[in-house]
Amino acid sequence: ETGVTQTPRHLVMGMTNKKSLKCEQHLGHNAMYWYKQSAKKPLELMFVYNFKEQTENNSVPSRFSPECPNSSHLFLHLHTLQPEDSALYLCASSQGAGQAMKNIQYFGAGTRLSVL
Amino acid sequence: SQKIEQNSEALNIQEGKTATLTCNYTNYSPAYLQWYRQDPGRGPVFLLLIRENEKEKRKERLKVTFDTTLKQSLFHITASQPADSATYLCALDMVPFSGGYNKLIFGAGTRLAVHP
């Protein structure tokens, strides 16, 4: 166990559905991240929250909407997705967002998303 | 353009041998470099961090080198075991030029298969 829990582990949705991914960290970290991982491609950083404030939106389409109600919880709200959005979505946390040892990231197991 | 290159081909080695994985980068100046392990269907797990002024870092059977002149990091696993079979990701830890926070830029990873 990494201390970062993601639910659901698998999600199949139609292009008109609305769903949410949930991430919870039990590590007392201050920064949380959403990454997208497609087959054979590097992890793509989507969003960063540091002390609940969004500090990065890496040109992500508006059909992905993050929410960070507190330092322990992070959501990714999904609506009107496209088939090319099918991927593994990973949540991570780190102690801080700015210094070497504090930037080590702890990942959840991910949500495998399939958009039909 | 900026690139991180890890061998896209899987590395197959015999149990007991040393595995060496390569991470090359261009047009980046990372202050730190991290290595992660990822098993199928799981999130990456942090292994080692090395600073730009460190030539080598060791942890049990793992050794990482960092050559900022060659813009290359090598990741070694000595006395490899079948349990070491996984995908290994390198990540550049970029200190921002103007405020903000460090951002991790990941390579696509190299899959290692250790055969009995």
Short mmCIF file of C-alpha atoms in Angstrom, two decimals:
data_model
loop_
_atom_site.label_atom_id
_atom_site.label_comp_id
_atom_site.label_asym_id
_atom_site.label_seq_id
_atom_site.Cartn_x
_atom_site.Cartn_y
_atom_site.Cartn_z
CA GLU A 1 0.00 0.00 0.00
CA THR A 2 1.35 3.40 -1.00
CA GLY A 3 -1.00 5.43 1.17
CA VAL A 4 -2.84 6.76 -1.90
CA THR A 5 -6.19 5.17 -2.71
CA GLN A 6 -8.02 5.61 -5.98
CA THR A 7 -11.58 4.59 -6.79
CA PRO A 8 -12.94 3.11 -8.91
CA ARG A 9 -10.18 0.85 -10.24
CA HIS A 10 -12.01 0.37 -13.53
CA LEU A 11 -14.57 2.54 -15.26
CA VAL A 12 -16.42 2.14 -18.54
CA MET A 13 -18.45 5.10 -19.68
CA GLY A 14 -20.26 6.35 -22.73
CA MET A 15 -19.40 9.61 -24.38
CA THR A 16 -22.45 11.34 -22.88
CA ASN A 17 -21.99 10.12 -19.31
CA LYS A 18 -20.78 12.09 -16.33
CA LYS A 19 -18.56 10.31 -13.83
CA SER A 20 -16.00 11.18 -11.17
CA LEU A 21 -12.70 9.66 -10.12
CA LYS A 22 -11.74 9.87 -6.48
CA CYS A 23 -8.33 9.95 -4.83
CA GLU A 24 -7.51 9.98 -1.13
CA GLN A 25 -4.08 10.15 0.48
CA HIS A 26 -3.27 9.16 4.06
CA LEU A 27 0.29 10.47 4.09
CA GLY A 28 -0.23 14.00 5.37
CA HIS A 29 1.05 15.42 2.08
CA ASN A 30 0.32 18.92 0.86
CA ALA A 31 0.45 18.42 -2.92
CA MET A 32 -1.74 16.19 -5.11
CA TYR A 33 -1.56 15.46 -8.81
CA TRP A 34 -3.54 13.91 -11.66
CA TYR A 35 -1.62 12.15 -14.43
CA LYS A 36 -2.80 10.43 -17.61
CA GLN A 37 -0.93 7.33 -18.81
CA SER A 38 -1.62 6.01 -22.30
CA ALA A 39 -0.04 2.87 -23.72
CA LYS A 40 3.63 3.30 -24.67
CA LYS A 41 3.54 6.99 -23.75
CA PRO A 42 5.10 8.89 -20.84
CA LEU A 43 3.00 9.99 -17.92
CA GLU A 44 1.28 13.26 -18.78
CA LEU A 45 0.81 15.71 -15.93
CA MET A 46 -2.74 17.08 -15.98
CA PHE A 47 -3.32 19.04 -12.77
CA VAL A 48 -1.41 19.98 -9.63
CA TYR A 49 -2.84 21.15 -6.33
CA ASN A 50 -0.59 22.55 -3.64
CA PHE A 51 -2.24 23.29 -0.29
CA LYS A 52 -5.64 22.89 -2.03
CA GLU A 53 -4.83 25.56 -4.61
CA GLN A 54 -4.56 24.60 -8.26
CA THR A 55 -1.08 25.51 -9.42
CA GLU A 56 -1.00 23.73 -12.78
CA ASN A 57 -3.46 23.04 -15.54
CA ASN A 58 -1.42 21.47 -18.27
CA SER A 59 -3.66 22.55 -21.17
CA VAL A 60 -6.20 19.91 -20.27
CA PRO A 61 -9.56 19.99 -22.13
CA SER A 62 -12.46 21.37 -20.12
CA ARG A 63 -14.23 18.00 -20.22
CA PHE A 64 -11.86 17.14 -17.34
CA SER A 65 -12.64 19.15 -14.22
CA PRO A 66 -10.57 18.71 -11.03
CA GLU A 67 -11.71 19.42 -7.51
CA CYS A 68 -9.62 19.48 -4.33
CA PRO A 69 -11.81 20.07 -1.25
CA ASN A 70 -8.92 19.51 1.17
CA SER A 71 -5.29 18.35 1.15
CA SER A 72 -6.31 14.69 1.48
CA HIS A 73 -8.88 14.40 -1.28
CA LEU A 74 -8.79 14.99 -5.00
CA PHE A 75 -11.49 14.39 -7.60
CA LEU A 76 -11.50 14.35 -11.37
CA HIS A 77 -14.94 15.02 -12.83
CA LEU A 78 -15.47 13.66 -16.32
CA HIS A 79 -18.12 14.64 -18.85
CA THR A 80 -18.63 14.18 -22.59
CA LEU A 81 -15.35 12.33 -22.96
CA GLN A 82 -13.94 11.06 -26.24
CA PRO A 83 -12.68 7.53 -27.01
CA GLU A 84 -9.11 8.90 -27.12
CA ASP A 85 -9.47 9.77 -23.43
CA SER A 86 -9.34 6.06 -22.62
CA ALA A 87 -6.24 5.58 -20.48
CA LEU A 88 -4.96 4.87 -16.98
CA TYR A 89 -5.54 7.89 -14.74
CA LEU A 90 -3.14 8.11 -11.87
CA CYS A 91 -3.34 10.21 -8.75
CA ALA A 92 -0.20 11.05 -6.80
CA SER A 93 0.73 13.04 -3.73
CA SER A 94 3.98 14.54 -2.48
CA GLN A 95 5.07 16.18 0.71
CA GLY A 96 5.39 19.49 -1.05
CA ALA A 97 5.71 20.82 -4.53
CA GLY A 98 9.04 22.54 -4.77
CA GLN A 99 12.03 20.84 -3.20
CA ALA A 100 13.90 17.68 -4.16
CA MET A 101 12.99 15.20 -1.46
CA LYS A 102 9.56 16.79 -1.03
CA ASN A 103 8.78 16.26 -4.69
CA ILE A 104 9.00 12.46 -4.51
CA GLN A 105 5.60 11.26 -5.62
CA TYR A 106 3.47 8.49 -4.19
CA PHE A 107 1.02 7.08 -6.68
CA GLY A 108 -2.28 5.32 -6.36
CA ALA A 109 -3.00 2.18 -8.36
CA GLY A 110 -4.91 4.18 -10.95
CA THR A 111 -8.32 4.07 -12.60
CA ARG A 112 -8.44 2.25 -15.93
CA LEU A 113 -10.93 4.30 -17.97
CA SER A 114 -12.59 3.09 -21.16
CA VAL A 115 -14.73 5.52 -23.13
CA LEU A 116 -17.09 3.86 -25.59
CA SER B 1 12.99 20.14 -28.89
CA GLN B 2 12.98 18.67 -25.40
CA LYS B 3 13.12 14.88 -25.18
CA ILE B 4 13.57 12.12 -22.65
CA GLU B 5 14.55 8.80 -24.15
CA GLN B 6 14.42 5.41 -22.55
CA ASN B 7 14.86 2.19 -24.50
CA SER B 8 11.45 1.39 -25.91
CA GLU B 9 12.49 -2.20 -26.53
CA ALA B 10 12.19 -4.57 -23.59
CA LEU B 11 15.42 -5.60 -21.91
CA ASN B 12 15.68 -9.35 -21.41
CA ILE B 13 18.38 -10.68 -19.10
CA GLN B 14 19.23 -13.85 -17.24
CA GLU B 15 18.73 -14.11 -13.49
CA GLY B 16 21.86 -13.17 -11.57
CA LYS B 17 23.17 -10.77 -14.23
CA THR B 18 23.31 -6.99 -13.93
CA ALA B 19 20.59 -5.05 -15.72
CA THR B 20 21.49 -1.60 -17.00
CA LEU B 21 18.79 0.80 -18.12
CA THR B 22 19.45 4.12 -19.83
CA CYS B 23 17.77 7.50 -19.60
CA ASN B 24 18.95 10.16 -22.03
CA TYR B 25 17.59 13.67 -22.25
CA THR B 26 18.04 16.71 -24.47
CA ASN B 27 17.35 20.38 -23.90
CA TYR B 28 16.59 19.93 -20.22
CA SER B 29 18.67 20.96 -17.23
CA PRO B 30 17.27 18.93 -14.36
CA ALA B 31 18.41 19.62 -10.85
CA TYR B 32 17.48 16.11 -9.79
CA LEU B 33 16.55 12.85 -11.41
CA GLN B 34 14.26 10.18 -10.03
CA TRP B 35 13.72 6.53 -10.91
CA TYR B 36 10.43 4.71 -10.42
CA ARG B 37 9.29 1.12 -10.86
CA GLN B 38 5.87 0.31 -12.33
CA ASP B 39 4.23 -3.10 -12.32
CA PRO B 40 1.34 -3.92 -14.70
CA GLY B 41 -1.93 -2.37 -13.55
CA ARG B 42 -0.24 -0.43 -10.74
CA GLY B 43 1.05 3.07 -10.19
CA PRO B 44 4.76 3.88 -10.25
CA VAL B 45 6.73 3.39 -7.03
CA PHE B 46 9.67 5.65 -6.18
CA LEU B 47 13.08 3.98 -6.02
CA LEU B 48 15.92 6.50 -5.99
CA LEU B 49 16.65 10.20 -6.34
CA ILE B 50 20.00 11.63 -7.43
CA ARG B 51 21.07 15.26 -7.44
CA GLU B 52 22.91 16.97 -10.28
CA ASN B 53 26.06 17.28 -8.15
CA GLU B 54 26.05 13.58 -7.26
CA LYS B 55 27.74 11.13 -9.59
CA GLU B 56 26.32 7.97 -8.09
CA LYS B 57 23.69 6.79 -5.61
CA ARG B 58 23.19 3.28 -4.26
CA LYS B 59 20.41 1.47 -2.47
CA GLU B 60 20.82 -2.25 -1.82
CA ARG B 61 21.12 -3.88 -5.29
CA LEU B 62 20.27 -0.65 -7.10
CA LYS B 63 22.73 1.92 -8.40
CA VAL B 64 22.03 5.14 -10.29
CA THR B 65 24.53 7.38 -12.04
CA PHE B 66 23.92 10.90 -13.32
CA ASP B 67 26.16 12.54 -15.91
CA THR B 68 25.00 16.09 -16.62
CA THR B 69 27.63 16.50 -19.34
CA LEU B 70 26.40 13.48 -21.28
CA LYS B 71 22.82 14.27 -20.20
CA GLN B 72 22.39 10.69 -19.20
CA SER B 73 21.42 8.58 -16.20
CA LEU B 74 22.11 4.86 -15.91
CA PHE B 75 20.12 2.59 -13.62
CA HIS B 76 21.71 -0.70 -12.60
CA ILE B 77 20.20 -3.70 -10.84
CA THR B 78 22.86 -6.16 -9.73
CA ALA B 79 22.19 -9.86 -9.10
CA SER B 80 18.85 -9.47 -10.86
CA GLN B 81 15.89 -11.65 -9.93
CA PRO B 82 12.66 -12.52 -11.76
CA ALA B 83 10.87 -10.34 -9.16
CA ASP B 84 12.73 -7.34 -10.62
CA SER B 85 10.72 -7.71 -13.84
CA ALA B 86 8.77 -4.48 -14.29
CA THR B 87 8.83 -1.21 -16.21
CA TYR B 88 11.32 1.36 -14.95
CA LEU B 89 10.66 5.07 -15.44
CA CYS B 90 13.09 7.93 -15.15
CA ALA B 91 11.79 11.37 -14.27
CA LEU B 92 13.54 14.72 -14.53
CA ASP B 93 12.90 17.04 -11.61
CA MET B 94 12.91 20.50 -13.12
CA VAL B 95 13.60 23.53 -10.96
CA PRO B 96 11.50 26.36 -12.39
CA PHE B 97 13.23 29.39 -13.81
CA SER B 98 10.82 31.84 -12.24
CA GLY B 99 9.14 30.78 -9.04
CA GLY B 100 6.54 28.04 -8.90
CA TYR B 101 7.38 24.51 -8.06
CA ASN B 102 9.42 21.61 -9.33
CA LYS B 103 7.78 19.63 -12.10
CA LEU B 104 8.49 15.98 -12.85
CA ILE B 105 8.90 15.11 -16.54
CA PHE B 106 8.67 11.34 -17.09
CA GLY B 107 10.20 9.12 -19.72
CA ALA B 108 8.06 6.41 -21.32
CA GLY B 109 9.92 3.69 -19.40
CA THR B 110 11.82 0.53 -20.23
CA ARG B 111 10.37 -2.89 -19.56
CA LEU B 112 12.78 -5.28 -17.90
CA ALA B 113 12.23 -9.05 -18.01
CA VAL B 114 14.50 -11.22 -15.85
CA HIS B 115 14.41 -14.87 -16.83
CA PRO B 116 15.19 -17.75 -14.45
#
